[in-house]
Amino acid sequence: MSSWRIRKRLDLDRMASLDGSYVGGLDCGTTTTKAVIIDGTRRILGSCVRKSGANLLESAETALEEALSSAGLSADQVRYIVGTGFGRRSISFAHQTKTEISCHSKGCHHYYPEAITVIDIGGQDNKVVKLDSSGRKSSFKMNRKCAAGTGAFLEEMAYKLDVPVSELEGLARKSSSGTELGSFCTVFTATEVLDRIRGGEKLEDIVRGLFNSVAKRILEMDRLTGRVIISGGVVAHNPIVAEIISERANIEVEIAPHPQEMGAFGAALFAAESVAREAGEEDKLSVARR
Ligand code: ADP
């Protein structure tokens, strides 16, 4: 059992009364787990991105320990933790959980406090969320039934093409023409891609075609309006996706700061709010006692 879990068990009830003003957000995704530590001014002090693997709790603990270490902090200095993402219920030591839609929205609204459309392209799902200027959701669309156009789609195609996923972006940028792939489903796209390579099409054009497919899937989800912000691991490693969406929708598209950690950052913002609320309630209690 890790030291964090032991500390957690001992300190959970004491945490709320500790003086430190640090809080954490953990985003346990299908593909990666992200941890972010922020201070009272909402500044990021430390973060970590690692593979989620099979043991989500262990991955969350390790991500948190690494984020704490990069912040130069110890676990007992963290007052509150909010968990989010597909595996949020596995983070047994989190004080609270929130959906990833809420956390990505919260994080993006922090940087863009106006009406925005948030696109999140993650490992196994895509989301398009519209927020009003106060950060309230006015609509959201999510695909969770199919891998087409997600990070998993790109990983599967990279595997089939025998290219590291980290090289896809560089290859696509070498393409002068690109191509349109006709298939929707990941399995049929893999067959189409391999057929086209055998037919003599250039690898870089095919890879550019894969990113075209990702953009197309997003644009089919909802109409993009207002200021458009993209977050998630796909765009963090493949900013070309934002460019293609922008070209195709003829609208400016901005990549969020620290796009892959945006959900964890939003979770940390919720944690900061909870601590502030608790402090407010304590203040009211002490006033009442006087
Ligand atoms: P989730 O939160 O759903 O687990 P992320 O938002 O972290 O997923 O996005 C994961 C996706 O990001 C992967 O499926 C992959 O497409 C892409 N990705 C992650 N790491 C890399 C990398 N080093 N190089 C290229 N792409 C990456």
mmCIF file of C-alpha atoms and ligand atoms in Angstrom:
data_model
loop_
_atom_site.group_PDB
_atom_site.id
_atom_site.type_symbol
_atom_site.label_atom_id
_atom_site.label_comp_id
_atom_site.label_asym_id
_atom_site.label_seq_id
_atom_site.Cartn_x
_atom_site.Cartn_y
_atom_site.Cartn_z
ATOM 1 C CA MET A 1 0.000 0.000 0.000
ATOM 2 C CA SER A 2 1.414 3.382 -0.943
ATOM 3 C CA SER A 3 2.347 5.980 1.614
ATOM 4 C CA TRP A 4 -0.295 8.300 0.166
ATOM 5 C CA ARG A 5 -3.081 5.850 0.913
ATOM 6 C CA ILE A 6 -1.806 5.329 4.465
ATOM 7 C CA ARG A 7 -1.490 9.078 5.034
ATOM 8 C CA LYS A 8 -4.905 9.589 3.546
ATOM 9 C CA ARG A 9 -6.516 7.166 5.961
ATOM 10 C CA LEU A 10 -4.858 8.846 8.934
ATOM 11 C CA ASP A 11 -5.265 12.427 7.844
ATOM 12 C CA LEU A 12 -8.566 12.640 5.994
ATOM 13 C CA ASP A 13 -10.506 14.079 8.910
ATOM 14 C CA ARG A 14 -7.688 16.394 9.944
ATOM 15 C CA MET A 15 -7.127 17.798 6.438
ATOM 16 C CA ALA A 16 -9.937 20.309 6.543
ATOM 17 C CA SER A 17 -8.373 21.943 9.567
ATOM 18 C CA LEU A 18 -4.818 22.150 8.148
ATOM 19 C CA ASP A 19 -3.433 25.568 7.416
ATOM 20 C CA GLY A 20 -1.994 24.894 3.928
ATOM 21 C CA SER A 21 -3.828 26.463 1.021
ATOM 22 C CA TYR A 22 -3.008 23.820 -1.618
ATOM 23 C CA VAL A 23 -5.607 21.679 -3.329
ATOM 24 C CA GLY A 24 -5.495 19.033 -6.048
ATOM 25 C CA GLY A 25 -7.432 17.791 -9.058
ATOM 26 C CA LEU A 26 -7.147 14.270 -10.463
ATOM 27 C CA ASP A 27 -8.487 13.301 -13.877
ATOM 28 C CA CYS A 28 -8.534 9.524 -14.250
ATOM 29 C CA GLY A 29 -9.148 9.080 -17.985
ATOM 30 C CA THR A 30 -9.523 5.930 -20.075
ATOM 31 C CA THR A 31 -6.032 6.463 -21.468
ATOM 32 C CA THR A 32 -4.125 8.823 -19.161
ATOM 33 C CA THR A 33 -4.354 9.991 -15.562
ATOM 34 C CA LYS A 34 -3.574 13.632 -14.838
ATOM 35 C CA ALA A 35 -2.892 15.346 -11.507
ATOM 36 C CA VAL A 36 -2.683 19.091 -10.892
ATOM 37 C CA ILE A 37 -1.825 20.947 -7.656
ATOM 38 C CA ILE A 38 -2.833 24.597 -7.323
ATOM 39 C CA ASP A 39 -2.434 27.222 -4.636
ATOM 40 C CA GLY A 40 -4.901 29.760 -3.253
ATOM 41 C CA THR A 41 -4.390 32.033 -6.265
ATOM 42 C CA ARG A 42 -5.315 29.155 -8.652
ATOM 43 C CA ARG A 43 -1.726 28.974 -9.921
ATOM 44 C CA ILE A 44 -0.510 25.530 -11.025
ATOM 45 C CA LEU A 45 2.418 24.479 -8.814
ATOM 46 C CA GLY A 46 2.870 20.930 -10.041
ATOM 47 C CA SER A 47 1.329 18.439 -12.450
ATOM 48 C CA CYS A 48 1.710 14.959 -13.839
ATOM 49 C CA VAL A 49 0.398 13.007 -16.847
ATOM 50 C CA ARG A 50 0.812 9.226 -16.871
ATOM 51 C CA LYS A 51 -0.806 6.158 -18.422
ATOM 52 C CA SER A 52 -3.958 5.054 -16.600
ATOM 53 C CA GLY A 53 -3.208 1.341 -16.950
ATOM 54 C CA ALA A 54 -5.378 -1.315 -15.345
ATOM 55 C CA ASN A 55 -5.221 -0.180 -11.705
ATOM 56 C CA LEU A 56 -6.848 3.246 -11.719
ATOM 57 C CA LEU A 57 -6.463 3.864 -7.980
ATOM 58 C CA GLU A 58 -2.751 3.106 -8.088
ATOM 59 C CA SER A 59 -2.337 5.308 -11.156
ATOM 60 C CA ALA A 60 -4.165 8.168 -9.402
ATOM 61 C CA GLU A 61 -1.974 7.819 -6.310
ATOM 62 C CA THR A 62 1.221 7.807 -8.359
ATOM 63 C CA ALA A 63 0.103 10.773 -10.475
ATOM 64 C CA LEU A 64 -0.681 12.720 -7.300
ATOM 65 C CA GLU A 65 2.646 11.831 -5.701
ATOM 66 C CA GLU A 66 4.510 12.940 -8.862
ATOM 67 C CA ALA A 67 2.559 16.197 -9.071
ATOM 68 C CA LEU A 68 3.293 16.864 -5.382
ATOM 69 C CA SER A 69 6.960 16.118 -5.921
ATOM 70 C CA SER A 70 7.121 18.508 -8.922
ATOM 71 C CA ALA A 71 5.465 21.162 -6.708
ATOM 72 C CA GLY A 72 7.912 20.498 -3.858
ATOM 73 C CA LEU A 73 4.999 19.701 -1.525
ATOM 74 C CA SER A 74 4.036 16.797 0.677
ATOM 75 C CA ALA A 75 0.639 15.070 0.806
ATOM 76 C CA ASP A 76 -0.308 16.549 4.177
ATOM 77 C CA GLN A 77 -0.105 20.062 2.706
ATOM 78 C CA VAL A 78 -3.022 19.309 0.356
ATOM 79 C CA ARG A 79 -6.345 20.185 1.931
ATOM 80 C CA TYR A 80 -8.827 18.893 -0.611
ATOM 81 C CA ILE A 81 -8.870 16.687 -3.708
ATOM 82 C CA VAL A 82 -11.529 16.474 -6.418
ATOM 83 C CA GLY A 83 -11.541 13.519 -8.787
ATOM 84 C CA THR A 84 -12.918 13.460 -12.311
ATOM 85 C CA GLY A 85 -12.787 11.426 -15.527
ATOM 86 C CA PHE A 86 -13.958 7.981 -16.544
ATOM 87 C CA GLY A 87 -12.286 6.365 -13.492
ATOM 88 C CA ARG A 88 -13.186 9.015 -10.921
ATOM 89 C CA ARG A 89 -15.089 6.553 -8.728
ATOM 90 C CA SER A 90 -11.884 4.529 -8.337
ATOM 91 C CA ILE A 91 -10.171 7.480 -6.623
ATOM 92 C CA SER A 92 -11.340 6.427 -3.173
ATOM 93 C CA PHE A 93 -9.256 9.098 -1.429
ATOM 94 C CA ALA A 94 -10.840 12.030 -3.311
ATOM 95 C CA HIS A 95 -13.063 14.213 -1.148
ATOM 96 C CA GLN A 96 -15.505 14.778 -4.008
ATOM 97 C CA THR A 97 -16.010 13.778 -7.650
ATOM 98 C CA LYS A 98 -17.247 15.784 -10.626
ATOM 99 C CA THR A 99 -17.935 14.831 -14.237
ATOM 100 C CA GLU A 100 -15.249 15.531 -16.820
ATOM 101 C CA ILE A 101 -17.677 17.795 -18.697
ATOM 102 C CA SER A 102 -17.984 19.977 -15.589
ATOM 103 C CA CYS A 103 -14.216 19.990 -14.994
ATOM 104 C CA HIS A 104 -13.137 20.807 -18.574
ATOM 105 C CA SER A 105 -15.798 23.522 -18.618
ATOM 106 C CA LYS A 106 -14.660 24.893 -15.259
ATOM 107 C CA GLY A 107 -11.007 24.980 -16.364
ATOM 108 C CA CYS A 108 -11.719 26.632 -19.726
ATOM 109 C CA HIS A 109 -14.101 29.189 -18.186
ATOM 110 C CA HIS A 110 -11.306 30.173 -15.767
ATOM 111 C CA TYR A 111 -9.134 31.254 -18.715
ATOM 112 C CA TYR A 112 -11.951 32.474 -20.995
ATOM 113 C CA PRO A 113 -14.710 33.994 -18.810
ATOM 114 C CA GLU A 114 -17.077 34.632 -21.729
ATOM 115 C CA ALA A 115 -19.451 32.622 -23.950
ATOM 116 C CA ILE A 116 -17.332 29.780 -25.357
ATOM 117 C CA THR A 117 -17.587 26.424 -27.065
ATOM 118 C CA VAL A 118 -15.278 23.865 -25.453
ATOM 119 C CA ILE A 119 -14.154 20.887 -27.541
ATOM 120 C CA ASP A 120 -12.424 18.093 -25.637
ATOM 121 C CA ILE A 121 -10.844 15.289 -27.646
ATOM 122 C CA GLY A 122 -9.770 12.567 -25.249
ATOM 123 C CA GLY A 123 -8.675 8.951 -25.385
ATOM 124 C CA GLN A 124 -12.074 7.382 -25.967
ATOM 125 C CA ASP A 125 -14.608 10.153 -26.212
ATOM 126 C CA ASN A 126 -15.169 13.568 -27.715
ATOM 127 C CA LYS A 127 -17.216 16.350 -26.162
ATOM 128 C CA VAL A 128 -18.555 19.657 -27.411
ATOM 129 C CA VAL A 129 -19.850 21.886 -24.591
ATOM 130 C CA LYS A 130 -21.299 25.374 -24.913
ATOM 131 C CA LEU A 131 -20.926 27.734 -21.950
ATOM 132 C CA ASP A 132 -22.488 31.115 -21.338
ATOM 133 C CA SER A 133 -20.458 34.018 -19.964
ATOM 134 C CA SER A 134 -21.078 32.910 -16.374
ATOM 135 C CA GLY A 135 -19.714 29.430 -17.125
ATOM 136 C CA ARG A 136 -23.126 27.699 -17.163
ATOM 137 C CA LYS A 137 -23.606 24.900 -19.715
ATOM 138 C CA SER A 138 -26.133 25.809 -22.364
ATOM 139 C CA SER A 139 -25.645 22.537 -24.299
ATOM 140 C CA PHE A 140 -23.341 19.561 -24.549
ATOM 141 C CA LYS A 141 -22.770 16.702 -26.953
ATOM 142 C CA MET A 142 -20.685 13.632 -26.214
ATOM 143 C CA ASN A 143 -19.810 10.521 -28.179
ATOM 144 C CA ARG A 144 -19.003 7.556 -26.049
ATOM 145 C CA LYS A 145 -20.364 4.747 -28.173
ATOM 146 C CA CYS A 146 -17.692 4.676 -30.854
ATOM 147 C CA ALA A 147 -13.937 5.288 -31.024
ATOM 148 C CA ALA A 148 -14.106 7.056 -34.429
ATOM 149 C CA GLY A 149 -12.343 10.411 -34.236
ATOM 150 C CA THR A 150 -10.969 9.919 -30.724
ATOM 151 C CA GLY A 151 -7.419 9.491 -29.423
ATOM 152 C CA ALA A 152 -7.921 5.713 -29.463
ATOM 153 C CA PHE A 153 -8.688 5.938 -33.192
ATOM 154 C CA LEU A 154 -5.326 7.675 -33.793
ATOM 155 C CA GLU A 155 -3.500 5.162 -31.595
ATOM 156 C CA GLU A 156 -5.062 2.235 -33.446
ATOM 157 C CA MET A 157 -4.175 3.721 -36.847
ATOM 158 C CA ALA A 158 -0.599 4.440 -35.716
ATOM 159 C CA TYR A 159 -0.316 0.826 -34.599
ATOM 160 C CA LYS A 160 -1.655 -0.467 -37.941
ATOM 161 C CA LEU A 161 0.732 1.820 -39.854
ATOM 162 C CA ASP A 162 3.615 0.832 -37.556
ATOM 163 C CA VAL A 163 4.317 4.475 -36.744
ATOM 164 C CA PRO A 164 4.749 5.798 -33.146
ATOM 165 C CA VAL A 165 1.681 7.857 -32.215
ATOM 166 C CA SER A 166 4.043 10.714 -31.278
ATOM 167 C CA GLU A 167 5.171 10.939 -34.942
ATOM 168 C CA LEU A 168 1.719 11.348 -36.514
ATOM 169 C CA GLU A 169 1.679 15.158 -36.210
ATOM 170 C CA GLY A 170 5.126 15.530 -37.890
ATOM 171 C CA LEU A 171 4.113 13.213 -40.716
ATOM 172 C CA ALA A 172 0.828 15.031 -41.349
ATOM 173 C CA ARG A 173 2.657 18.343 -41.603
ATOM 174 C CA LYS A 174 4.739 16.945 -44.483
ATOM 175 C CA SER A 175 1.602 16.309 -46.508
ATOM 176 C CA SER A 176 0.964 18.764 -49.326
ATOM 177 C CA SER A 177 -2.417 17.453 -50.386
ATOM 178 C CA GLY A 178 -3.859 15.202 -47.657
ATOM 179 C CA THR A 179 -6.664 12.834 -48.390
ATOM 180 C CA GLU A 180 -10.239 12.137 -47.324
ATOM 181 C CA LEU A 181 -10.920 8.732 -45.864
ATOM 182 C CA GLY A 182 -14.341 7.342 -46.676
ATOM 183 C CA SER A 183 -14.823 4.983 -43.745
ATOM 184 C CA PHE A 184 -16.468 6.014 -40.481
ATOM 185 C CA CYS A 185 -15.657 3.111 -38.212
ATOM 186 C CA THR A 186 -12.154 2.549 -36.796
ATOM 187 C CA VAL A 187 -11.956 -1.048 -38.031
ATOM 188 C CA PHE A 188 -12.972 -0.168 -41.620
ATOM 189 C CA THR A 189 -10.688 2.876 -41.636
ATOM 190 C CA ALA A 190 -7.740 0.628 -40.745
ATOM 191 C CA THR A 191 -8.534 -1.593 -43.732
ATOM 192 C CA GLU A 192 -8.965 1.429 -46.018
ATOM 193 C CA VAL A 193 -5.703 2.993 -44.835
ATOM 194 C CA LEU A 194 -3.710 -0.187 -45.456
ATOM 195 C CA ASP A 195 -5.337 -0.639 -48.899
ATOM 196 C CA ARG A 196 -4.392 2.911 -49.842
ATOM 197 C CA ILE A 197 -0.780 2.490 -48.694
ATOM 198 C CA ARG A 198 -0.568 -0.682 -50.824
ATOM 199 C CA GLY A 199 -2.107 1.300 -53.683
ATOM 200 C CA GLY A 200 0.839 3.748 -53.573
ATOM 201 C CA GLU A 201 -0.565 6.712 -51.603
ATOM 202 C CA LYS A 202 1.987 8.552 -49.492
ATOM 203 C CA LEU A 203 2.067 7.816 -45.750
ATOM 204 C CA GLU A 204 2.007 11.534 -44.868
ATOM 205 C CA ASP A 205 -1.144 12.087 -46.966
ATOM 206 C CA ILE A 206 -2.863 9.157 -45.278
ATOM 207 C CA VAL A 207 -1.889 10.456 -41.817
ATOM 208 C CA ARG A 208 -3.182 13.903 -42.709
ATOM 209 C CA GLY A 209 -6.367 12.103 -43.791
ATOM 210 C CA LEU A 210 -6.637 10.578 -40.305
ATOM 211 C CA PHE A 211 -6.567 14.053 -38.745
ATOM 212 C CA ASN A 212 -9.130 15.197 -41.334
ATOM 213 C CA SER A 213 -11.371 12.377 -40.078
ATOM 214 C CA VAL A 214 -10.941 13.496 -36.444
ATOM 215 C CA ALA A 215 -11.912 17.064 -37.416
ATOM 216 C CA LYS A 216 -14.885 15.813 -39.440
ATOM 217 C CA ARG A 217 -16.224 13.787 -36.483
ATOM 218 C CA ILE A 218 -16.037 16.875 -34.248
ATOM 219 C CA LEU A 219 -17.782 19.080 -36.799
ATOM 220 C CA GLU A 220 -20.581 16.515 -37.124
ATOM 221 C CA MET A 221 -21.264 16.729 -33.370
ATOM 222 C CA ASP A 222 -22.412 20.336 -33.136
ATOM 223 C CA ARG A 223 -22.236 23.750 -34.784
ATOM 224 C CA LEU A 224 -19.271 25.711 -33.422
ATOM 225 C CA THR A 225 -20.240 29.162 -32.206
ATOM 226 C CA GLY A 226 -18.591 31.997 -30.267
ATOM 227 C CA ARG A 227 -15.021 31.651 -29.113
ATOM 228 C CA VAL A 228 -13.923 28.052 -29.684
ATOM 229 C CA ILE A 229 -11.432 26.445 -27.268
ATOM 230 C CA ILE A 230 -9.971 22.931 -27.618
ATOM 231 C CA SER A 231 -8.608 20.798 -24.784
ATOM 232 C CA GLY A 232 -7.578 17.155 -24.309
ATOM 233 C CA GLY A 233 -4.617 14.918 -25.031
ATOM 234 C CA VAL A 234 -5.160 14.671 -28.790
ATOM 235 C CA VAL A 235 -4.740 18.374 -29.410
ATOM 236 C CA ALA A 236 -1.958 18.657 -26.787
ATOM 237 C CA HIS A 237 0.151 16.342 -28.927
ATOM 238 C CA ASN A 238 -1.388 17.092 -32.331
ATOM 239 C CA PRO A 239 -2.158 20.809 -32.608
ATOM 240 C CA ILE A 240 -2.762 20.268 -36.341
ATOM 241 C CA VAL A 241 -6.257 19.022 -35.367
ATOM 242 C CA ALA A 242 -7.198 22.529 -34.163
ATOM 243 C CA GLU A 243 -5.914 24.007 -37.445
ATOM 244 C CA ILE A 244 -7.947 21.592 -39.561
ATOM 245 C CA ILE A 245 -11.134 22.213 -37.548
ATOM 246 C CA SER A 246 -10.531 25.952 -37.906
ATOM 247 C CA GLU A 247 -10.037 25.714 -41.691
ATOM 248 C CA ARG A 248 -13.065 23.484 -42.201
ATOM 249 C CA ALA A 249 -15.462 25.454 -39.994
ATOM 250 C CA ASN A 250 -13.993 28.784 -41.119
ATOM 251 C CA ILE A 251 -13.843 29.887 -37.491
ATOM 252 C CA GLU A 252 -10.957 30.742 -35.166
ATOM 253 C CA VAL A 253 -10.092 27.822 -32.869
ATOM 254 C CA GLU A 254 -7.761 28.236 -29.872
ATOM 255 C CA ILE A 255 -5.868 25.542 -28.007
ATOM 256 C CA ALA A 256 -6.415 25.872 -24.257
ATOM 257 C CA PRO A 257 -3.427 26.328 -21.938
ATOM 258 C CA HIS A 258 -2.086 22.917 -20.700
ATOM 259 C CA PRO A 259 -4.810 21.186 -22.792
ATOM 260 C CA GLN A 260 -4.245 17.641 -21.545
ATOM 261 C CA GLU A 261 -4.385 18.681 -17.863
ATOM 262 C CA MET A 262 -7.451 20.930 -18.283
ATOM 263 C CA GLY A 263 -9.872 18.441 -16.654
ATOM 264 C CA ALA A 264 -7.564 17.973 -13.650
ATOM 265 C CA PHE A 265 -7.122 21.747 -13.398
ATOM 266 C CA GLY A 266 -10.919 22.238 -13.434
ATOM 267 C CA ALA A 267 -11.203 19.587 -10.691
ATOM 268 C CA ALA A 268 -8.609 21.492 -8.640
ATOM 269 C CA LEU A 269 -10.650 24.690 -9.093
ATOM 270 C CA PHE A 270 -13.705 22.870 -7.663
ATOM 271 C CA ALA A 271 -11.496 21.745 -4.756
ATOM 272 C CA ALA A 272 -10.425 25.351 -4.133
ATOM 273 C CA GLU A 273 -14.080 26.427 -4.120
ATOM 274 C CA SER A 274 -14.974 23.725 -1.583
ATOM 275 C CA VAL A 275 -12.159 24.828 0.723
ATOM 276 C CA ALA A 276 -13.265 28.454 0.399
ATOM 277 C CA ARG A 277 -16.855 27.451 1.136
ATOM 278 C CA GLU A 278 -15.784 25.491 4.222
ATOM 279 C CA ALA A 279 -13.753 28.471 5.405
ATOM 280 C CA GLY A 280 -16.783 30.747 4.872
ATOM 281 C CA GLU A 281 -18.977 28.395 6.880
ATOM 282 C CA GLU A 282 -16.392 28.237 9.649
ATOM 283 C CA ASP A 283 -16.288 32.030 9.724
ATOM 284 C CA LYS A 284 -20.064 32.196 10.032
ATOM 285 C CA LEU A 285 -19.972 29.624 12.853
ATOM 286 C CA SER A 286 -17.352 31.552 14.767
ATOM 287 C CA VAL A 287 -19.399 34.754 14.356
ATOM 288 C CA ALA A 288 -22.470 32.912 15.694
ATOM 289 C CA ARG A 289 -20.509 31.614 18.708
ATOM 290 C CA ARG A 290 -19.382 35.098 19.689
HETATM 291 P P1 ADP B 1 -8.277 10.601 -21.515
HETATM 292 O O1 ADP B 1 -8.366 11.789 -20.591
HETATM 293 O O2 ADP B 1 -9.573 10.288 -22.186
HETATM 294 O O3 ADP B 1 -7.611 9.418 -20.897
HETATM 295 P P2 ADP B 1 -6.351 12.244 -23.006
HETATM 296 O O4 ADP B 1 -7.120 13.525 -23.043
HETATM 297 O O5 ADP B 1 -5.167 12.191 -22.125
HETATM 298 O O6 ADP B 1 -7.313 11.012 -22.727
HETATM 299 O O7 ADP B 1 -5.911 11.911 -24.505
HETATM 300 C C1 ADP B 1 -5.305 10.678 -24.808
HETATM 301 C C2 ADP B 1 -4.939 10.693 -26.284
HETATM 302 O O8 ADP B 1 -3.914 11.678 -26.501
HETATM 303 C C3 ADP B 1 -4.349 9.394 -26.747
HETATM 304 O O9 ADP B 1 -5.355 8.466 -27.131
HETATM 305 C C4 ADP B 1 -3.474 9.837 -27.922
HETATM 306 O O10 ADP B 1 -4.237 9.930 -29.114
HETATM 307 C C5 ADP B 1 -3.038 11.238 -27.502
HETATM 308 N N1 ADP B 1 -1.682 11.195 -26.937
HETATM 309 C C6 ADP B 1 -1.342 11.008 -25.650
HETATM 310 N N2 ADP B 1 0.010 11.008 -25.498
HETATM 311 C C7 ADP B 1 0.517 11.220 -26.731
HETATM 312 C C8 ADP B 1 1.841 11.361 -27.263
HETATM 313 N N3 ADP B 1 2.931 11.269 -26.479
HETATM 314 N N4 ADP B 1 1.984 11.597 -28.572
HETATM 315 C C9 ADP B 1 0.904 11.685 -29.378
HETATM 316 N N5 ADP B 1 -0.376 11.553 -28.958
HETATM 317 C C10 ADP B 1 -0.564 11.335 -27.655
#
